[in-house]
């Protein structure tokens, strides 16, 4: 059974600090996606990583993908309160069609 | 605005009842996915349609069914509702079907409360 695990599940950090969220998955896939969700809201696409070694950056967030290790990271640099949200990674599986499996989510709270 | 439209946004009903959730994908997207998100939980994949055909099934209960119509909108039918069915139901669409991968674009969700 495919598993997509994120850690930590909860993260409380001070503004200005750096931290990394990890996403491990248990099957072969070259594609990984990161999404952000504010409480009670929809999911917003952050990054699309389509190959081994892919690195994408947007503002204070940087995502990378290592398909050999089946690991993606979302690095937060100098966190600000506005980054408080839940972050999900998702892997897509090609078994005749595309099925996206989401990780458990990491709830991030940035304290002022 | 992702371009994916879901209705209704909120729905309150009683146990044993049946409801229908509707989703219109982004213009041109052929794939529709349904997900269930219970309180403080992750996203559970329910079902996927591509151009009117069911393509993948996840943890969808037998009391739930879905379909995608010729105009590509999709409906998720939930019947014999139980308290545990209370959740946020998301629809997402993508351009991909069986050939080209792509990110999912999510609607705002339909919040179902079963009393």
Coordinates of N, CA and C in Angstrom, one line a residue:
Chain A
X1 N 0.8 -1.2 0.0 CA 0.0 0.0 0.0 C 0.9 1.2 0.0
X2 N 0.6 2.2 -0.9 CA 1.3 3.4 -0.9 C 1.1 4.2 0.3
X3 N 2.2 4.7 0.8 CA 2.2 5.6 2.0 C 2.9 6.9 1.7
X4 N 2.4 8.0 2.1 CA 3.0 9.3 2.0 C 3.0 9.8 3.4
X5 N 4.2 10.0 3.9 CA 4.3 10.4 5.3 C 5.1 11.7 5.4
X6 N 4.5 12.6 6.2 CA 5.2 13.9 6.5 C 5.6 14.0 7.9
X7 N 6.7 14.6 8.1 CA 7.1 15.0 9.5 C 7.8 16.3 9.5
X8 N 7.6 17.0 10.6 CA 6.7 16.7 11.7 C 5.2 16.9 11.3
X9 N 4.3 16.4 12.1 CA 2.9 16.6 11.9 C 2.5 18.0 12.4
X10 N 3.1 18.5 13.4 CA 2.9 19.8 14.0 C 4.2 20.5 14.1
X11 N 4.2 21.8 13.8 CA 5.4 22.6 14.0 C 5.1 24.0 14.4
X12 N 5.6 24.3 15.6 CA 5.5 25.6 16.1 C 6.9 26.3 16.1
X13 N 7.0 27.4 15.4 CA 8.3 28.0 15.3 C 8.2 29.5 15.5
X14 N 9.3 30.1 15.8 CA 9.4 31.5 16.0 C 9.6 32.2 14.7
X15 N 9.1 33.4 14.6 CA 9.4 34.2 13.4 C 10.9 34.3 13.2
X16 N 11.3 34.3 12.0 CA 12.8 34.5 11.7 C 13.6 33.3 11.7
X17 N 13.0 32.2 12.2 CA 13.7 30.9 12.2 C 13.6 30.1 10.9
X18 N 14.5 29.1 10.7 CA 14.4 28.3 9.6 C 14.0 26.9 10.0
X19 N 13.3 26.2 9.1 CA 12.9 24.8 9.4 C 12.6 24.1 8.1
X20 N 12.6 22.7 8.2 CA 12.4 21.9 7.1 C 11.3 20.9 7.4
X21 N 10.4 20.7 6.5 CA 9.3 19.7 6.5 C 9.7 18.6 5.6
X22 N 9.6 17.3 6.0 CA 10.0 16.2 5.2 C 8.8 15.4 4.7
X23 N 8.9 14.9 3.5 CA 7.8 14.1 2.9 C 8.5 12.8 2.3
X24 N 8.1 11.7 2.9 CA 8.6 10.4 2.4 C 7.5 9.6 1.8
X25 N 7.8 8.9 0.7 CA 6.8 8.1 0.1 C 7.3 6.8 -0.2
X26 N 6.4 5.8 -0.4 CA 6.8 4.4 -0.4 C 6.8 3.7 -1.8
X27 N 6.5 4.5 -2.8 CA 6.5 3.9 -4.1 C 7.3 4.7 -5.1
X28 N 7.6 4.2 -6.3 CA 8.3 4.9 -7.3 C 7.5 6.0 -7.9
X29 N 8.0 7.2 -7.9 CA 7.3 8.3 -8.5 C 8.3 9.4 -8.8
X30 N 8.2 10.0 -10.0 CA 9.0 11.1 -10.3 C 8.4 12.5 -10.1
X31 N 7.2 12.4 -9.6 CA 6.4 13.7 -9.5 C 5.9 13.9 -8.1
X32 N 6.1 15.1 -7.6 CA 5.6 15.4 -6.3 C 5.1 16.8 -6.2
X33 N 4.1 17.0 -5.5 CA 3.4 18.3 -5.4 C 3.3 18.8 -4.0
X34 N 3.5 20.1 -3.7 CA 3.2 20.7 -2.4 C 2.1 21.6 -2.5
X35 N 1.2 21.5 -1.5 CA 0.0 22.4 -1.4 C 0.0 23.0 0.0
X36 N -0.7 24.2 0.0 CA -0.9 24.9 1.3 C -2.4 25.0 1.5
X37 N -2.8 24.8 2.8 CA -4.2 24.9 3.1 C -4.4 25.8 4.4
X38 N -5.1 26.9 4.2 CA -5.5 27.6 5.4 C -6.7 27.0 6.0
X39 N -6.9 27.2 7.3 CA -8.0 26.5 8.0 C -9.4 26.7 7.4
X40 N -10.0 25.6 7.1 CA -11.4 25.6 6.5 C -11.4 26.1 5.0
X41 N -10.2 26.2 4.4 CA -10.2 26.7 3.1 C -9.7 25.6 2.1
X42 N -9.6 26.1 0.8 CA -9.2 25.1 -0.2 C -7.7 24.9 -0.2
X43 N -7.2 24.0 -1.0 CA -5.8 23.8 -1.2 C -5.2 24.6 -2.3
X44 N -4.1 25.2 -2.1 CA -3.5 26.1 -3.1 C -2.2 25.4 -3.5
X45 N -2.0 25.3 -4.8 CA -0.7 24.6 -5.2 C 0.5 25.6 -5.0
X46 N 1.5 25.0 -4.4 CA 2.7 25.7 -4.2 C 3.8 25.4 -5.2
X47 N 4.1 24.1 -5.3 CA 5.2 23.7 -6.1 C 4.9 22.4 -6.8
X48 N 5.4 22.3 -8.0 CA 5.3 21.0 -8.8 C 6.7 20.6 -9.1
X49 N 7.1 19.4 -8.6 CA 8.4 18.9 -8.8 C 8.3 17.7 -9.7
X50 N 8.9 17.7 -10.9 CA 8.7 16.7 -11.9 C 9.8 15.8 -12.2
X51 N 11.0 16.0 -11.5 CA 12.1 15.1 -11.8 C 13.0 15.0 -10.7
X52 N 13.9 14.0 -10.7 CA 14.9 13.9 -9.6 C 15.8 15.1 -9.6
X53 N 16.0 15.6 -8.4 CA 16.9 16.8 -8.3 C 16.2 18.1 -8.5
X54 N 14.9 18.1 -8.8 CA 14.2 19.3 -9.0 C 14.2 20.2 -7.7
X55 N 14.4 21.5 -7.9 CA 14.3 22.4 -6.8 C 13.5 23.6 -7.3
X56 N 12.6 24.0 -6.5 CA 11.8 25.2 -6.8 C 11.7 26.1 -5.6
X57 N 11.8 27.4 -5.8 CA 11.7 28.4 -4.7 C 10.7 29.5 -5.0
X58 N 10.0 29.9 -4.0 CA 9.0 30.9 -4.1 C 9.1 31.7 -2.7
X59 N 9.6 32.9 -2.7 CA 9.7 33.6 -1.5 C 10.5 32.9 -0.4
X60 N 9.9 32.7 0.7 CA 10.6 32.0 1.8 C 10.5 30.5 1.8
X61 N 9.9 30.0 0.8 CA 9.8 28.5 0.7 C 10.6 28.0 -0.5
X62 N 11.2 26.8 -0.2 CA 12.0 26.1 -1.2 C 11.7 24.6 -1.1
X63 N 11.4 24.0 -2.2 CA 11.1 22.6 -2.2 C 12.1 21.9 -3.1
X64 N 12.4 20.6 -2.7 CA 13.3 19.8 -3.5 C 12.8 18.4 -3.5
X65 N 13.3 17.6 -4.5 CA 12.8 16.2 -4.7 C 14.0 15.3 -5.0
X66 N 14.1 14.3 -4.2 CA 15.1 13.2 -4.4 C 14.4 11.9 -4.6
X67 N 14.2 11.5 -5.9 CA 13.4 10.4 -6.2 C 14.0 9.1 -5.8
X68 N 15.4 9.1 -5.7 CA 16.1 7.8 -5.3 C 15.8 7.5 -3.9
X69 N 15.8 8.6 -3.1 CA 15.5 8.4 -1.6 C 14.1 8.5 -1.3
X70 N 13.2 8.8 -2.4 CA 11.8 8.9 -2.2 C 11.5 9.9 -1.1
X71 N 12.1 11.1 -1.3 CA 12.0 12.1 -0.2 C 11.9 13.5 -0.9
X72 N 11.0 14.3 -0.4 CA 11.0 15.7 -0.7 C 11.0 16.5 0.5
X73 N 11.6 17.7 0.4 CA 11.7 18.6 1.5 C 11.1 20.0 1.2
X74 N 10.5 20.6 2.2 CA 10.0 21.9 2.0 C 10.7 22.8 3.1
X75 N 11.6 23.6 2.6 CA 12.4 24.4 3.6 C 11.8 25.8 3.7
X76 N 11.7 26.2 5.0 CA 11.2 27.5 5.3 C 12.3 28.4 5.8
X77 N 12.5 29.5 5.2 CA 13.6 30.4 5.6 C 13.0 31.7 6.2
X78 N 13.6 32.0 7.4 CA 13.1 33.2 8.1 C 11.6 33.3 8.1
X79 N 11.0 32.4 8.8 CA 9.5 32.3 8.8 C 8.9 33.6 9.3
X80 N 7.7 33.8 8.7 CA 6.8 34.9 9.1 C 5.5 34.4 9.4
X81 N 4.7 35.1 10.2 CA 3.4 34.7 10.6 C 2.5 34.2 9.5
X82 N 2.6 34.9 8.3 CA 1.7 34.6 7.2 C 1.9 33.2 6.6
X83 N 3.0 32.6 7.0 CA 3.2 31.2 6.5 C 2.5 30.2 7.4
X84 N 1.8 30.6 8.4 CA 1.1 29.7 9.3 C -0.1 29.1 8.4
X85 N -0.1 27.7 8.3 CA -1.0 27.0 7.5 C -0.7 25.5 7.6
X86 N -1.5 24.7 6.9 CA -1.1 23.3 6.9 C -0.6 23.0 5.5
X87 N 0.5 22.3 5.4 CA 1.2 22.0 4.2 C 1.1 20.5 3.9
X88 N 0.7 20.2 2.7 CA 0.5 18.8 2.2 C 1.5 18.6 1.1
X89 N 2.1 17.4 1.1 CA 2.8 16.9 -0.1 C 1.9 15.8 -0.8
X90 N 2.0 15.6 -2.0 CA 1.2 14.6 -2.7 C 2.0 14.0 -3.8
X91 N 1.8 12.7 -4.0 CA 2.6 11.9 -5.0 C 1.5 11.4 -6.0
X92 N 1.9 11.4 -7.3 CA 0.9 10.8 -8.2 C 1.5 9.5 -8.7
X93 N 0.5 8.5 -8.8 CA 0.9 7.2 -9.2 C 0.3 6.9 -10.6
X94 N 1.2 6.4 -11.4 CA 0.7 6.0 -12.8 C 0.5 4.5 -12.8
X95 N -0.7 4.1 -12.6 CA -1.0 2.7 -12.8 C -2.2 2.6 -13.7
X96 N -2.0 3.0 -15.0 CA -3.1 3.1 -15.9 C -3.8 4.4 -15.9
X97 N -3.7 5.1 -14.8 CA -4.3 6.4 -14.7 C -3.5 7.1 -13.6
X98 N -3.9 8.3 -13.4 CA -3.2 9.1 -12.4 C -4.1 9.2 -11.1
X99 N -3.5 8.8 -10.0 CA -4.1 8.9 -8.7 C -3.1 9.6 -7.8
X100 N -3.6 10.7 -7.2 CA -2.8 11.5 -6.3 C -3.0 11.1 -4.9
X101 N -2.0 10.7 -4.2 CA -2.1 10.4 -2.8 C -1.4 11.5 -1.9
X102 N -2.1 12.0 -1.0 CA -1.7 13.1 -0.2 C -1.0 12.6 1.1
X103 N 0.0 13.3 1.6 CA 0.6 13.1 2.9 C -0.4 13.5 4.0
X104 N 0.1 13.2 5.2 CA -0.7 13.5 6.4 C -0.9 14.9 6.7
X105 N 0.0 15.8 6.1 CA -0.1 17.2 6.4 C 0.8 17.6 7.5
X106 N 1.3 18.8 7.4 CA 2.1 19.4 8.5 C 1.5 20.7 8.9
X107 N 1.0 20.8 10.1 CA 0.4 22.1 10.6 C 1.5 23.0 11.1
X108 N 1.7 24.1 10.5 CA 2.7 25.0 10.8 C 2.1 26.2 11.5
X109 N 2.7 26.6 12.7 CA 2.3 27.8 13.4 C 3.5 28.6 13.6
X110 N 3.5 29.8 13.1 CA 4.6 30.7 13.2 C 4.3 31.8 14.3
X111 N 5.0 31.8 15.3 CA 4.7 32.7 16.5 C 5.5 34.0 16.3
X112 N 4.8 35.1 16.6 CA 5.4 36.4 16.4 C 6.4 36.6 17.6
Chain B
X1 N -8.5 32.3 -7.4 CA -9.6 31.5 -7.9 C -9.1 30.4 -8.8
X2 N -9.3 29.1 -8.4 CA -8.7 28.0 -9.2 C -9.4 27.7 -10.5
X3 N -10.7 28.2 -10.6 CA -11.5 27.9 -11.7 C -12.4 26.7 -11.5
X4 N -12.2 26.0 -10.4 CA -13.0 24.8 -10.1 C -14.2 25.3 -9.2
X5 N -15.4 25.0 -9.6 CA -16.6 25.5 -8.8 C -17.3 24.3 -8.2
X6 N -17.6 24.5 -6.9 CA -18.3 23.5 -6.1 C -19.5 24.1 -5.5
X7 N -20.6 23.3 -5.6 CA -21.8 23.7 -4.9 C -22.5 22.5 -4.2
X8 N -23.2 22.7 -3.1 CA -23.2 23.9 -2.3 C -22.0 24.1 -1.5
X9 N -21.8 25.2 -0.9 CA -20.6 25.5 -0.1 C -20.8 24.9 1.3
X10 N -22.0 24.9 1.8 CA -22.4 24.4 3.1 C -23.7 23.6 3.0
X11 N -23.8 22.5 3.7 CA -24.9 21.7 3.7 C -25.1 21.0 5.0
X12 N -26.3 21.2 5.6 CA -26.6 20.6 6.9 C -27.8 19.7 6.7
X13 N -27.7 18.4 7.1 CA -28.7 17.5 6.9 C -28.8 16.5 8.0
X14 N -29.7 15.6 8.0 CA -29.9 14.6 9.1 C -29.4 13.2 8.7
X15 N -29.2 12.4 9.7 CA -28.7 11.0 9.4 C -29.8 10.3 8.6
X16 N -29.3 9.5 7.7 CA -30.2 8.7 6.8 C -30.6 9.4 5.5
X17 N -30.3 10.6 5.4 CA -30.7 11.4 4.2 C -29.7 11.2 3.1
X18 N -30.0 11.8 2.0 CA -29.1 11.7 0.8 C -28.9 13.1 0.3
X19 N -27.6 13.3 -0.1 CA -27.3 14.7 -0.7 C -26.5 14.5 -2.0
X20 N -26.4 15.5 -2.8 CA -25.6 15.5 -4.0 C -24.7 16.7 -4.0
X21 N -23.5 16.5 -4.2 CA -22.5 17.6 -4.3 C -22.1 17.7 -5.8
X22 N -22.0 19.0 -6.2 CA -21.7 19.2 -7.6 C -20.4 19.9 -7.8
X23 N -19.7 19.6 -8.9 CA -18.4 20.1 -9.2 C -18.3 20.4 -10.7
X24 N -17.9 21.7 -11.0 CA -17.5 22.0 -12.4 C -16.0 22.2 -12.5
X25 N -15.3 21.4 -13.3 CA -13.9 21.6 -13.4 C -13.5 22.8 -14.1
X26 N -12.2 23.1 -14.1 CA -11.6 24.2 -14.9 C -11.9 24.0 -16.4
X27 N -12.1 25.0 -17.1 CA -12.4 24.9 -18.5 C -11.2 24.1 -19.2
X28 N -11.6 23.1 -19.9 CA -10.7 22.3 -20.6 C -10.1 21.1 -19.8
X29 N -10.3 21.0 -18.5 CA -9.8 19.9 -17.8 C -10.7 18.7 -17.9
X30 N -10.2 17.6 -18.2 CA -11.0 16.4 -18.4 C -11.1 15.5 -17.2
X31 N -10.2 15.6 -16.2 CA -10.2 14.8 -15.0 C -10.8 15.5 -13.8
X32 N -11.6 14.8 -13.1 CA -12.2 15.3 -11.9 C -11.9 14.3 -10.8
X33 N -11.4 14.8 -9.6 CA -11.1 14.0 -8.5 C -12.0 14.4 -7.3
X34 N -12.4 13.5 -6.5 CA -13.1 13.8 -5.3 C -12.3 13.4 -4.1
X35 N -12.2 14.2 -3.1 CA -11.5 13.9 -1.8 C -12.4 14.3 -0.7
X36 N -12.2 13.5 0.4 CA -12.9 13.8 1.7 C -11.9 14.2 2.7
X37 N -12.2 15.3 3.4 CA -11.3 15.7 4.5 C -12.1 15.9 5.8
X38 N -12.0 15.0 6.7 CA -12.6 15.1 8.0 C -11.9 16.0 8.9
X39 N -12.5 16.5 10.0 CA -11.9 17.5 10.9 C -10.5 17.1 11.3
X40 N -9.6 18.0 11.1 CA -8.2 17.8 11.5 C -7.6 16.5 10.8
X41 N -8.1 16.1 9.7 CA -7.6 14.9 9.0 C -7.0 15.3 7.7
X42 N -6.3 14.3 7.1 CA -5.8 14.5 5.8 C -6.8 14.3 4.8
X43 N -6.3 14.3 3.5 CA -7.2 14.1 2.4 C -7.3 12.7 2.0
X44 N -8.5 12.2 2.0 CA -8.8 10.8 1.5 C -9.3 10.8 0.1
X45 N -8.6 10.2 -0.8 CA -9.0 10.1 -2.2 C -10.2 9.2 -2.3
X46 N -11.3 9.7 -3.0 CA -12.5 8.9 -3.1 C -12.6 8.3 -4.5
X47 N -12.5 9.1 -5.5 CA -12.7 8.6 -6.9 C -12.3 9.6 -7.9
X48 N -11.9 9.1 -9.1 CA -11.5 9.9 -10.2 C -12.3 9.6 -11.5
X49 N -12.6 10.6 -12.2 CA -13.2 10.4 -13.5 C -12.4 11.1 -14.6
X50 N -12.4 10.5 -15.7 CA -11.7 11.2 -16.9 C -12.6 11.1 -18.1
X51 N -13.0 12.3 -18.5 CA -13.8 12.4 -19.7 C -15.1 11.5 -19.7
X52 N -15.7 11.5 -18.5 CA -16.9 10.7 -18.3 C -16.8 9.3 -17.8
X53 N -15.5 8.8 -17.8 CA -15.4 7.4 -17.3 C -14.7 7.4 -16.0
X54 N -15.1 6.4 -15.2 CA -14.4 6.2 -13.9 C -13.0 5.6 -14.2
X55 N -12.0 6.2 -13.5 CA -10.6 5.8 -13.8 C -9.9 5.2 -12.6
X56 N -10.2 5.7 -11.4 CA -9.6 5.2 -10.2 C -10.5 5.4 -9.0
X57 N -10.4 4.4 -8.1 CA -11.3 4.4 -6.9 C -10.4 4.3 -5.7
X58 N -10.7 5.1 -4.7 CA -10.0 5.1 -3.5 C -10.9 4.5 -2.4
X59 N -10.9 5.2 -1.2 CA -11.6 4.7 -0.1 C -13.1 5.2 -0.1
X60 N -13.8 4.9 -1.2 CA -15.1 5.4 -1.3 C -16.1 4.3 -0.8
X61 N -17.0 4.7 0.1 CA -18.0 3.8 0.7 C -19.0 3.4 -0.4
X62 N -19.6 2.3 -0.2 CA -20.6 1.8 -1.1 C -21.9 2.7 -1.1
X63 N -22.0 3.4 0.0 CA -23.2 4.4 0.1 C -22.9 5.6 -0.7
X64 N -21.7 5.8 -1.2 CA -21.3 7.0 -2.0 C -21.2 6.5 -3.5
X65 N -21.6 7.4 -4.4 CA -21.4 7.2 -5.8 C -21.1 8.5 -6.5
X66 N -20.6 8.4 -7.7 CA -20.3 9.6 -8.4 C -20.4 9.4 -9.9
X67 N -20.5 10.4 -10.6 CA -20.5 10.3 -12.1 C -20.0 11.6 -12.7
X68 N -19.5 11.5 -13.9 CA -19.1 12.7 -14.6 C -20.0 12.8 -15.9
X69 N -20.5 13.9 -16.2 CA -21.5 14.1 -17.3 C -20.8 14.5 -18.5
X70 N -21.5 14.4 -19.7 CA -20.9 14.8 -21.0 C -20.3 16.3 -21.0
X71 N -20.9 17.2 -20.2 CA -20.3 18.5 -20.1 C -19.2 18.6 -19.1
X72 N -18.7 17.5 -18.6 CA -17.6 17.3 -17.7 C -17.8 17.7 -16.3
X73 N -19.0 18.2 -15.9 CA -19.2 18.4 -14.5 C -19.5 17.1 -13.8
X74 N -19.2 17.1 -12.5 CA -19.3 15.8 -11.8 C -20.2 16.0 -10.6
X75 N -20.8 14.9 -10.2 CA -21.7 14.9 -9.0 C -21.2 13.8 -8.1
X76 N -21.2 14.0 -6.8 CA -20.9 13.0 -5.8 C -22.2 12.9 -5.0
X77 N -22.7 11.6 -5.0 CA -23.9 11.3 -4.2 C -23.6 10.6 -3.0
X78 N -24.1 11.1 -1.9 CA -23.9 10.5 -0.6 C -25.2 10.1 0.0
X79 N -25.4 8.8 0.3 CA -26.7 8.4 0.8 C -26.6 7.7 2.1
X80 N -27.8 7.5 2.8 CA -27.8 6.9 4.1 C -26.8 7.5 5.0
X81 N -26.8 8.8 5.0 CA -25.8 9.6 5.7 C -25.7 9.2 7.2
X82 N -24.4 9.2 7.7 CA -24.1 8.9 9.1 C -23.4 10.1 9.6
X83 N -23.3 10.2 10.9 CA -22.6 11.3 11.6 C -21.2 11.4 11.1
X84 N -20.6 10.3 10.9 CA -19.2 10.2 10.5 C -18.9 10.7 9.1
X85 N -20.0 11.0 8.3 CA -19.8 11.5 7.0 C -19.6 13.0 7.0
X86 N -19.8 13.6 8.1 CA -19.6 15.0 8.2 C -18.1 15.3 7.9
X87 N -17.9 16.2 6.9 CA -16.5 16.4 6.4 C -16.6 17.5 5.4
X88 N -15.4 17.9 5.0 CA -15.3 18.8 3.8 C -15.0 18.0 2.6
X89 N -15.8 18.1 1.6 CA -15.6 17.3 0.4 C -15.0 18.3 -0.7
X90 N -13.9 17.9 -1.2 CA -13.2 18.7 -2.2 C -13.3 18.0 -3.6
X91 N -13.5 18.8 -4.6 CA -13.3 18.4 -6.0 C -12.1 19.0 -6.5
X92 N -11.4 18.3 -7.3 CA -10.2 18.9 -8.0 C -10.2 18.5 -9.4
X93 N -9.6 19.3 -10.2 CA -9.5 18.9 -11.6 C -8.1 19.1 -12.1
X94 N -7.8 18.3 -13.2 CA -6.5 18.5 -13.8 C -6.6 18.2 -15.3
X95 N -5.7 18.6 -16.0 CA -5.7 18.4 -17.5 C -5.3 17.0 -17.8
X96 N -4.7 16.3 -16.9 CA -4.1 15.0 -17.2 C -5.2 13.9 -17.1
X97 N -5.0 12.9 -17.8 CA -5.9 11.7 -17.7 C -5.1 10.5 -17.6
X98 N -4.6 10.1 -18.7 CA -3.8 8.8 -18.7 C -2.4 9.1 -19.3
X99 N -2.1 10.3 -19.7 CA -0.8 10.5 -20.4 C 0.1 11.5 -19.8
X100 N -0.5 12.6 -19.4 CA 0.4 13.7 -19.0 C 0.1 14.0 -17.5
X101 N 1.0 14.0 -16.7 CA 0.8 14.4 -15.3 C 0.6 15.8 -15.1
X102 N 0.0 16.3 -14.0 CA -0.1 17.7 -13.8 C -0.7 17.9 -12.4
X103 N -0.6 19.1 -12.0 CA -1.0 19.5 -10.6 C -2.6 19.5 -10.6
X104 N -3.1 19.3 -9.4 CA -4.5 19.4 -9.2 C -4.9 20.8 -8.8
X105 N -6.1 21.2 -9.3 CA -6.6 22.5 -8.9 C -7.9 22.2 -8.1
X106 N -7.9 22.8 -6.9 CA -9.0 22.4 -6.0 C -10.1 23.5 -6.0
X107 N -11.4 23.0 -5.8 CA -12.5 23.9 -5.6 C -12.4 24.3 -4.1
X108 N -13.4 25.2 -3.7 CA -13.5 25.7 -2.4 C -14.0 24.7 -1.4
X109 N -14.6 23.6 -1.9 CA -15.1 22.5 -1.0 C -16.5 22.7 -0.7
X110 N -17.1 21.6 -0.3 CA -18.5 21.6 0.2 C -18.5 21.0 1.6
X111 N -18.9 21.8 2.6 CA -18.8 21.4 4.0 C -20.2 20.7 4.3
X112 N -20.1 19.4 4.6 CA -21.3 18.7 4.9 C -21.3 18.4 6.4
X113 N -22.5 18.8 7.0 CA -22.7 18.5 8.4 C -23.9 17.6 8.6
X114 N -23.7 16.4 9.2 CA -24.8 15.5 9.4 C -25.2 15.5 10.8
X115 N -26.4 15.8 11.1 CA -26.9 15.9 12.5 C -27.7 14.7 12.9

